[in-house]
Amino acid sequence: MSSALLTPTAPVARDALVGVDQPVPLLDGRFVPYVNLDNGASTPAFGSVVRAVERFLPFYSGVHRGTGYKSRLSTDTFERARELVGEFLGTDPERDVVVFTKNTTEAINKLARALPIERDAVVLTTMLEHHSNDLPWRSRVRTVHVGVCADGALDVDDLDRCLAEHAGHVALLAVSGASNVTGVVQPVHQLAEKVHAAGGRILVDAAQLAPHRAIDMRAHDDPGHLDFVVLSAHKMYAPYGTGVLVGPRCAFAQVPDHVGGGTVRAVTTESVAWADLPDREEAGSPNVIGAVALAAATRTLTEIGLDRIADHERQLTRYAIDRLTQVRGVNVYGPIDTVGLAAKVGVIPFTVDGLEHGMVAAVLGYEHGVGVRSGCFCAHPYIARLLDLDRSATLAWVDRVRHGDKRGAPGMVRISFGCYNDVRDVDRTVDALERIISGDIDGDYRADTDGTFRPVGYVEPALYSLDTP
Ligand SMILES: Cc1ncc(COP(=O)(O)O)c(C=O)c1O
């Protein structure tokens, strides 16, 4: 199929990212440029991010209490990074605090522990959440899951029902800005209005939203204001181990979830005077390099233009879905009509008739140099719903997995775009899928009990080794 006329080129040159088109080995001994369609897991780094880190490293030193020049400069840089991240999200610098964390998961766990919650309160989360925006709440408070529709979109009627049922007790709606499985984007400001009207707050898990759409938390007196936002830098072209939790200063408990160095003003053997935010919530030495990297990434994303990125990814997604749905035996999940696509980031889950998801993903990787992901994407309840698994099938599967055998577990294959992907990536992937479905598979693949398919007897060349100087 000719693709040249169908989609524009990516809004950012591929060589603006590190390692895109890197040649990788195939099972037959050839090398081909890597196609990375696993950006939902982690993106490659922007070159600008790497350069920002390299420019900073000669001055890097411990922050906050050092008195030397480098320490003072590092402290200023770290705090400036905090400001830049806050600006990227439209925070109120007076009322909100940007807390650096390791990633989204840590940020949500931190919030789940830091947020004062009444004993009879309820947290609403949804059936489409990543486990990281579900399990931390379950372990803290009564958690209710708002349903989803058959196409994977949030069931807003069910949300209204839950808000009415728990009126006066809803502490928080914890919802992902974009799903890591179907890419469905939530109308977060409308949801905020609903939950605010019910007396609660909203947390937006922006792990999958922030790399693809502009986020504006809006003024605190705006009914659509977002109270809390969390994200991960490694999904935003800055893989240096940082995430953030942003929220109103007044929402954090006086005693931090992690205690230790950096969290205090003074300590005696009998008492502790806790520090102000954000220090109180950033126990131990912070990841200054990660903060610099994230700030640099927010600048690059802004320079490229998140609207341009959204536009490009939308067209690429349309193109990919059009091609995928023409392949016999491929079943695409999530919204695929024009209206649904307008409210979705570039994440496409699919299954292939007669082939296990892990097998398809393995052959794409080993024989075609295409990186995708397969399985349940840390969203088991959502996958069960999309696949329409009944309760007994789900329980049987959970039981098998509990006993250590993940073979045959339900799941899907997922492709997820970054701003640099283009039609060539889609074409190579779909062409490869067509070959796989026609039976053109070279390797003899076996699944381990962890569910991973590998070609028997293949010893992969390691193109990078820590042991080689
Ligand atoms: C929607 C969503 N939330 C949370 C997470 C967890 O992010 P991290 O692994 O960076 O903590 C992910 C990761 O894929 C995600 O997609």
XYZ file of C-alpha atoms and ligand atoms in Angstrom:
485
model
C 0.000 0.000 0.000
C 1.305 3.472 -0.835
C 1.510 5.594 2.274
C 3.322 8.708 1.139
C 0.209 10.823 0.617
C -1.685 9.690 3.659
C 0.127 11.172 6.618
C 2.510 14.027 7.206
C 6.060 13.533 8.332
C 6.678 13.536 12.055
C 6.838 16.960 13.735
C 10.305 16.195 14.961
C 13.210 14.852 12.939
C 13.991 11.267 13.858
C 17.617 12.130 14.517
C 16.446 14.532 17.246
C 16.056 11.374 19.327
C 18.814 9.090 20.507
C 18.927 5.651 18.914
C 15.948 5.858 16.579
C 16.678 3.693 13.514
C 19.481 1.950 15.419
C 20.331 -1.236 13.490
C 19.427 -4.354 15.487
C 20.055 -8.032 14.776
C 17.419 -10.410 13.425
C 17.061 -14.142 13.833
C 18.390 -14.743 10.293
C 21.592 -12.793 10.996
C 20.624 -9.608 9.157
C 20.574 -6.183 10.772
C 17.690 -3.739 10.245
C 16.835 -0.290 11.695
C 14.794 -0.780 14.853
C 11.152 0.231 14.752
C 10.111 1.268 18.233
C 6.361 1.047 18.692
C 6.585 0.611 22.442
C 6.643 4.260 23.443
C 3.830 3.703 25.917
C 6.333 1.807 28.028
C 9.270 4.203 27.645
C 10.323 6.608 24.943
C 13.826 7.115 23.603
C 15.616 10.230 24.853
C 15.497 13.563 23.093
C 18.999 14.580 22.020
C 18.250 17.958 23.629
C 17.713 16.195 26.959
C 20.984 14.322 26.735
C 22.793 17.562 25.837
C 21.175 19.428 28.742
C 22.363 16.708 31.105
C 25.857 16.686 29.607
C 26.124 20.484 29.902
C 25.063 20.279 33.528
C 27.176 17.319 34.635
C 30.465 19.239 35.073
C 28.643 21.396 37.629
C 26.689 18.605 39.264
C 26.974 18.375 43.023
C 24.805 17.560 46.030
C 21.994 20.071 46.494
C 20.458 22.159 49.277
C 23.020 22.118 52.049
C 26.371 22.308 50.226
C 28.148 25.635 50.386
C 30.454 25.319 47.357
C 29.759 26.955 43.994
C 28.703 23.710 42.345
C 26.322 22.909 45.126
C 24.779 26.372 44.948
C 24.441 26.138 41.171
C 23.023 22.615 41.375
C 20.480 23.745 43.966
C 19.376 26.654 41.788
C 19.171 24.375 38.757
C 17.149 21.769 40.645
C 14.686 24.399 41.881
C 14.470 25.943 38.401
C 13.658 22.495 37.023
C 10.794 22.342 39.517
C 9.503 25.709 38.284
C 9.726 24.669 34.642
C 7.816 21.460 35.260
C 5.193 23.465 37.155
C 4.883 25.902 34.228
C 4.541 23.006 31.773
C 1.504 21.787 33.717
C -0.034 25.197 34.388
C 0.328 24.957 38.155
C -0.275 27.789 40.578
C 3.207 28.417 42.022
C 1.776 29.855 45.232
C -0.714 27.149 46.045
C 0.671 24.034 44.364
C 3.805 22.080 45.021
C 5.812 20.030 42.531
C 7.287 17.004 44.292
C 9.896 14.996 42.431
C 9.437 11.239 42.684
C 10.958 8.234 40.970
C 8.017 7.714 38.594
C 4.233 7.789 38.376
C 3.834 4.697 40.517
C 5.813 6.203 43.362
C 3.951 9.496 42.965
C 0.546 7.828 43.332
C 1.665 5.694 46.253
C 3.001 8.825 47.896
C -0.274 10.658 47.384
C -2.263 7.694 48.653
C -0.291 7.898 51.892
C 0.023 11.693 52.092
C -3.603 12.609 51.505
C -5.623 12.939 54.688
C -8.705 10.758 54.046
C -11.701 10.360 56.359
C -12.480 6.850 57.578
C -15.815 6.703 55.758
C -14.472 8.213 52.535
C -14.422 6.552 49.125
C -11.914 6.885 46.315
C -13.353 6.385 42.862
C -11.018 4.920 40.329
C -11.948 3.325 37.031
C -11.871 -0.023 35.256
C -9.429 1.358 32.717
C -6.653 2.246 35.124
C -3.105 1.014 35.111
C -2.577 -0.970 38.345
C -0.455 1.930 39.580
C -3.575 4.085 39.816
C -5.674 1.386 41.421
C -3.712 -0.718 43.906
C -2.304 2.209 45.957
C -5.891 3.329 46.625
C -7.181 -0.148 47.409
C -4.513 -0.537 50.060
C -5.510 2.733 51.709
C -9.255 3.354 51.474
C -12.508 1.906 50.204
C -12.033 1.991 46.439
C -14.845 1.846 43.916
C -14.230 1.135 40.227
C -16.238 3.173 37.744
C -17.150 1.033 34.736
C -16.156 1.266 31.107
C -18.154 0.839 27.919
C -17.616 -2.043 25.514
C -15.319 0.073 23.317
C -13.122 0.911 26.302
C -14.345 4.461 26.932
C -15.177 5.523 30.476
C -18.827 4.966 31.325
C -19.717 8.501 32.331
C -23.236 7.452 33.364
C -21.689 5.004 35.787
C -19.461 7.774 37.128
C -22.565 9.917 37.723
C -24.207 6.984 39.457
C -21.168 6.388 41.685
C -20.934 10.071 42.557
C -24.618 10.086 43.519
C -24.373 6.845 45.483
C -21.383 8.048 47.510
C -22.439 11.694 47.722
C -20.634 13.492 50.512
C -17.999 10.761 50.848
C -16.034 10.942 47.607
C -12.535 12.018 48.566
C -11.012 11.625 45.131
C -11.545 10.514 41.574
C -8.282 8.876 40.458
C -8.382 8.612 36.684
C -5.856 8.255 33.902
C -5.666 11.143 31.459
C -5.051 8.621 28.663
C -5.264 4.844 28.814
C -2.078 2.852 28.321
C -4.160 0.102 26.681
C -6.563 1.825 24.285
C -5.215 5.374 24.344
C -8.674 6.673 25.309
C -8.321 10.253 26.558
C -10.567 11.380 29.370
C -12.300 14.765 29.347
C -10.443 15.485 32.557
C -11.779 19.001 33.087
C -15.375 17.823 32.721
C -14.691 14.984 35.132
C -13.119 17.514 37.505
C -16.293 19.616 37.405
C -18.377 16.593 38.290
C -16.239 15.454 41.174
C -15.809 18.994 42.521
C -19.569 19.425 42.486
C -19.725 16.275 44.618
C -17.205 17.721 47.073
C -14.217 15.597 46.003
C -10.935 16.147 44.228
C -9.446 14.722 41.056
C -6.099 13.059 40.432
C -5.063 12.756 36.797
C -2.572 10.003 36.083
C -0.878 11.731 33.168
C 1.734 9.050 32.498
C 0.278 8.473 29.014
C -1.140 11.938 28.499
C 1.803 14.232 29.147
C 3.916 13.135 26.140
C 0.961 13.577 23.767
C -1.302 16.425 24.881
C -0.873 19.810 26.524
C -1.956 19.761 30.171
C -3.276 22.804 31.967
C -4.267 22.278 35.573
C -6.207 25.601 35.414
C -6.829 28.075 38.230
C -7.932 26.734 41.594
C -11.252 28.561 41.401
C -12.023 27.049 37.981
C -14.512 24.180 38.441
C -12.486 22.189 35.911
C -9.273 22.618 37.891
C -7.103 19.498 38.182
C -6.136 19.020 41.809
C -3.353 16.472 41.351
C -1.286 15.423 38.352
C 1.361 12.706 38.222
C 3.679 11.703 35.388
C 6.878 9.848 34.480
C 9.808 11.440 32.657
C 10.856 8.169 30.999
C 7.648 8.317 28.944
C 8.468 11.917 27.971
C 11.824 11.459 26.266
C 13.802 11.977 29.484
C 14.727 8.534 30.841
C 16.732 9.605 33.864
C 14.610 8.183 36.665
C 12.231 10.972 37.586
C 8.521 11.481 37.968
C 6.418 14.147 39.601
C 3.459 14.572 41.876
C 1.827 17.985 41.684
C -0.917 19.106 44.009
C -2.072 21.740 46.449
C 0.296 22.267 49.373
C -2.621 22.165 51.789
C -3.494 18.586 50.769
C -0.378 16.975 52.175
C -0.245 15.529 55.666
C 2.139 17.160 58.149
C 4.162 13.971 58.540
C 5.668 12.695 55.280
C 5.264 9.143 54.015
C 9.026 8.573 53.892
C 11.028 10.063 56.713
C 14.721 10.737 57.022
C 17.310 13.177 55.775
C 16.006 16.279 54.040
C 12.487 15.999 55.465
C 13.129 17.880 58.708
C 13.994 21.263 60.137
C 15.230 19.970 63.476
C 15.388 16.681 65.315
C 15.946 15.870 68.974
C 15.835 12.403 70.433
C 12.280 13.191 71.524
C 10.847 15.290 68.718
C 10.921 16.222 65.053
C 10.121 19.540 63.405
C 9.159 18.659 59.863
C 10.370 20.737 56.910
C 8.119 22.650 54.528
C 7.044 21.256 51.174
C 8.475 20.082 48.856
C 11.465 19.048 51.015
C 9.214 17.229 53.489
C 8.036 14.891 50.723
C 11.433 14.361 49.071
C 13.250 12.190 51.575
C 16.940 11.564 50.966
C 19.158 13.006 48.262
C 17.072 13.935 45.220
C 17.623 12.908 41.612
C 18.920 16.239 40.362
C 19.967 14.899 36.957
C 16.506 13.437 36.459
C 14.920 16.800 37.254
C 17.216 18.578 34.774
C 16.331 15.991 32.127
C 12.588 16.305 32.695
C 12.743 20.103 32.587
C 14.690 19.938 29.321
C 12.113 17.518 27.895
C 9.215 19.815 28.803
C 11.005 22.625 26.988
C 11.537 20.518 23.868
C 7.941 19.260 23.873
C 6.752 22.860 24.145
C 9.067 23.989 21.356
C 7.887 21.216 19.036
C 4.306 22.072 20.024
C 2.021 19.595 21.742
C -0.774 20.483 19.339
C 1.447 19.526 16.405
C 2.392 16.321 18.158
C -1.265 15.512 18.856
C -2.200 16.251 15.273
C 0.518 14.061 13.827
C -0.116 11.167 16.198
C -3.837 11.329 15.488
C -3.249 11.019 11.744
C -0.699 8.272 12.230
C -3.140 6.400 14.449
C -5.879 6.759 11.846
C -3.522 5.431 9.210
C -2.393 2.520 11.363
C -5.938 1.527 12.285
C -7.014 1.716 8.651
C -4.183 -0.601 7.684
C -4.583 -2.975 10.618
C -8.313 -3.407 10.176
C -7.726 -4.468 6.574
C -5.566 -7.384 7.664
C -7.599 -10.567 7.877
C -7.488 -12.050 11.374
C -6.506 -8.826 13.178
C -8.960 -7.519 15.774
C -8.374 -3.953 16.950
C -9.763 -2.946 20.363
C -10.803 0.443 21.667
C -12.510 3.198 19.717
C -11.742 3.172 16.000
C -14.363 5.486 14.544
C -13.586 9.117 13.767
C -15.147 10.467 16.961
C -13.367 7.894 19.112
C -10.056 8.522 17.389
C -10.291 12.243 18.058
C -10.265 11.441 21.773
C -7.422 8.980 21.831
C -3.635 9.043 21.896
C -1.635 6.777 19.622
C -2.001 3.492 21.463
C -3.534 0.571 19.542
C -4.194 -2.834 21.088
C -5.032 -5.814 18.907
C -5.221 -9.584 18.816
C -4.613 -11.990 15.940
C -6.936 -14.944 15.370
C -5.225 -18.259 16.060
C -1.970 -16.757 17.340
C -1.055 -15.959 20.915
C -0.312 -12.320 21.599
C 3.124 -13.200 22.980
C 3.973 -15.161 19.850
C 3.011 -12.302 17.531
C 5.045 -9.845 19.582
C 8.041 -12.187 19.640
C 8.077 -12.745 15.885
C 7.736 -9.012 15.255
C 10.771 -8.495 17.459
C 13.054 -11.392 16.483
C 12.284 -11.545 12.765
C 11.307 -7.997 11.828
C 13.088 -5.677 14.264
C 9.790 -4.198 15.487
C 9.462 -3.505 19.217
C 5.944 -3.803 20.600
C 4.519 -5.083 23.880
C 2.091 -7.859 24.626
C 0.114 -9.091 27.599
C -2.233 -7.190 29.874
C -0.186 -3.982 30.253
C -0.662 -3.776 34.035
C -4.378 -3.283 33.484
C -5.839 -6.762 34.014
C -9.442 -5.755 34.791
C -9.564 -3.546 31.694
C -8.176 -6.278 29.425
C -10.674 -8.779 30.844
C -13.461 -6.315 30.056
C -12.233 -5.562 26.525
C -11.812 -9.259 25.756
C -15.217 -9.870 27.315
C -13.831 -12.636 29.537
C -16.446 -14.063 31.831
C -15.830 -14.394 35.525
C -14.975 -18.078 35.464
C -12.466 -17.628 32.618
C -10.868 -14.773 34.526
C -10.693 -16.762 37.747
C -9.209 -19.785 35.965
C -6.549 -17.602 34.417
C -5.747 -15.875 37.705
C -5.461 -19.267 39.386
C -3.002 -20.571 36.785
C -0.885 -17.446 36.949
C -0.939 -17.553 40.738
C 0.712 -20.953 40.464
C 3.494 -19.494 38.344
C 2.401 -20.436 34.821
C 1.623 -17.470 32.589
C 1.473 -19.515 29.392
C -1.766 -19.099 27.527
C -2.777 -16.070 29.584
C -5.157 -13.707 27.811
C -3.773 -10.474 26.465
C -3.190 -8.347 23.421
C -0.427 -6.880 21.332
C 0.032 -3.139 21.739
C 1.623 -0.607 19.468
C 2.145 2.865 20.886
C 3.489 5.876 19.031
C 5.899 8.606 19.945
C 6.113 11.984 18.236
C 8.897 10.767 15.918
C 7.176 7.672 14.486
C 5.955 7.882 10.941
C 4.191 5.868 8.255
C 7.307 3.836 7.500
C 7.113 2.380 10.998
C 3.467 1.478 10.523
C 4.089 -0.003 7.097
C 6.943 -2.173 8.286
C 4.867 -3.412 11.194
C 1.724 -4.180 9.243
C 3.692 -5.782 6.407
C 5.410 -7.969 8.999
C 2.069 -8.867 10.559
C 0.721 -9.930 7.188
C 3.692 -12.249 6.767
C 3.280 -13.677 10.253
C -0.410 -14.333 9.666
C 0.347 -16.038 6.349
C 2.576 -18.482 8.274
C 5.875 -16.978 7.158
C 7.682 -17.563 10.477
C 11.274 -18.783 10.561
C 11.896 -19.565 14.229
C 10.676 -22.412 16.371
C 9.127 -20.449 19.234
C 8.413 -21.816 22.710
C 6.827 -20.016 25.630
C 8.473 -20.075 29.050
C 6.317 -20.276 32.133
C 6.636 -16.488 32.369
C 4.672 -16.396 29.099
C 7.555 -15.063 27.006
C 8.066 -16.638 23.578
C 11.655 -17.172 22.426
C 13.071 -18.892 19.344
C 14.689 -22.171 20.332
C 18.463 -22.233 19.957
C 18.940 -18.576 19.071
C 21.819 -16.827 20.793
C 21.316 -13.119 20.453
C 24.314 -10.850 19.807
C 24.614 -8.272 22.616
C 25.289 -4.946 20.912
C 25.947 -3.342 24.261
C 27.662 -4.733 27.296
C 28.681 -3.122 30.546
C 31.695 -5.413 30.524
C 33.106 -3.971 27.290
C 34.985 -0.713 27.926
C -1.387 5.091 32.580
C -0.179 4.687 33.364
N -0.120 4.970 34.666
C 0.932 4.642 35.408
C 2.006 3.992 34.871
C 3.174 3.649 35.722
O 4.265 4.403 35.296
P 5.701 4.129 35.906
O 6.036 2.711 35.562
O 6.572 5.118 35.222
O 5.591 4.338 37.353
C 1.990 3.650 33.516
C 3.104 2.895 32.912
O 3.023 2.367 31.848
C 0.878 4.024 32.754
O 0.825 3.747 31.449
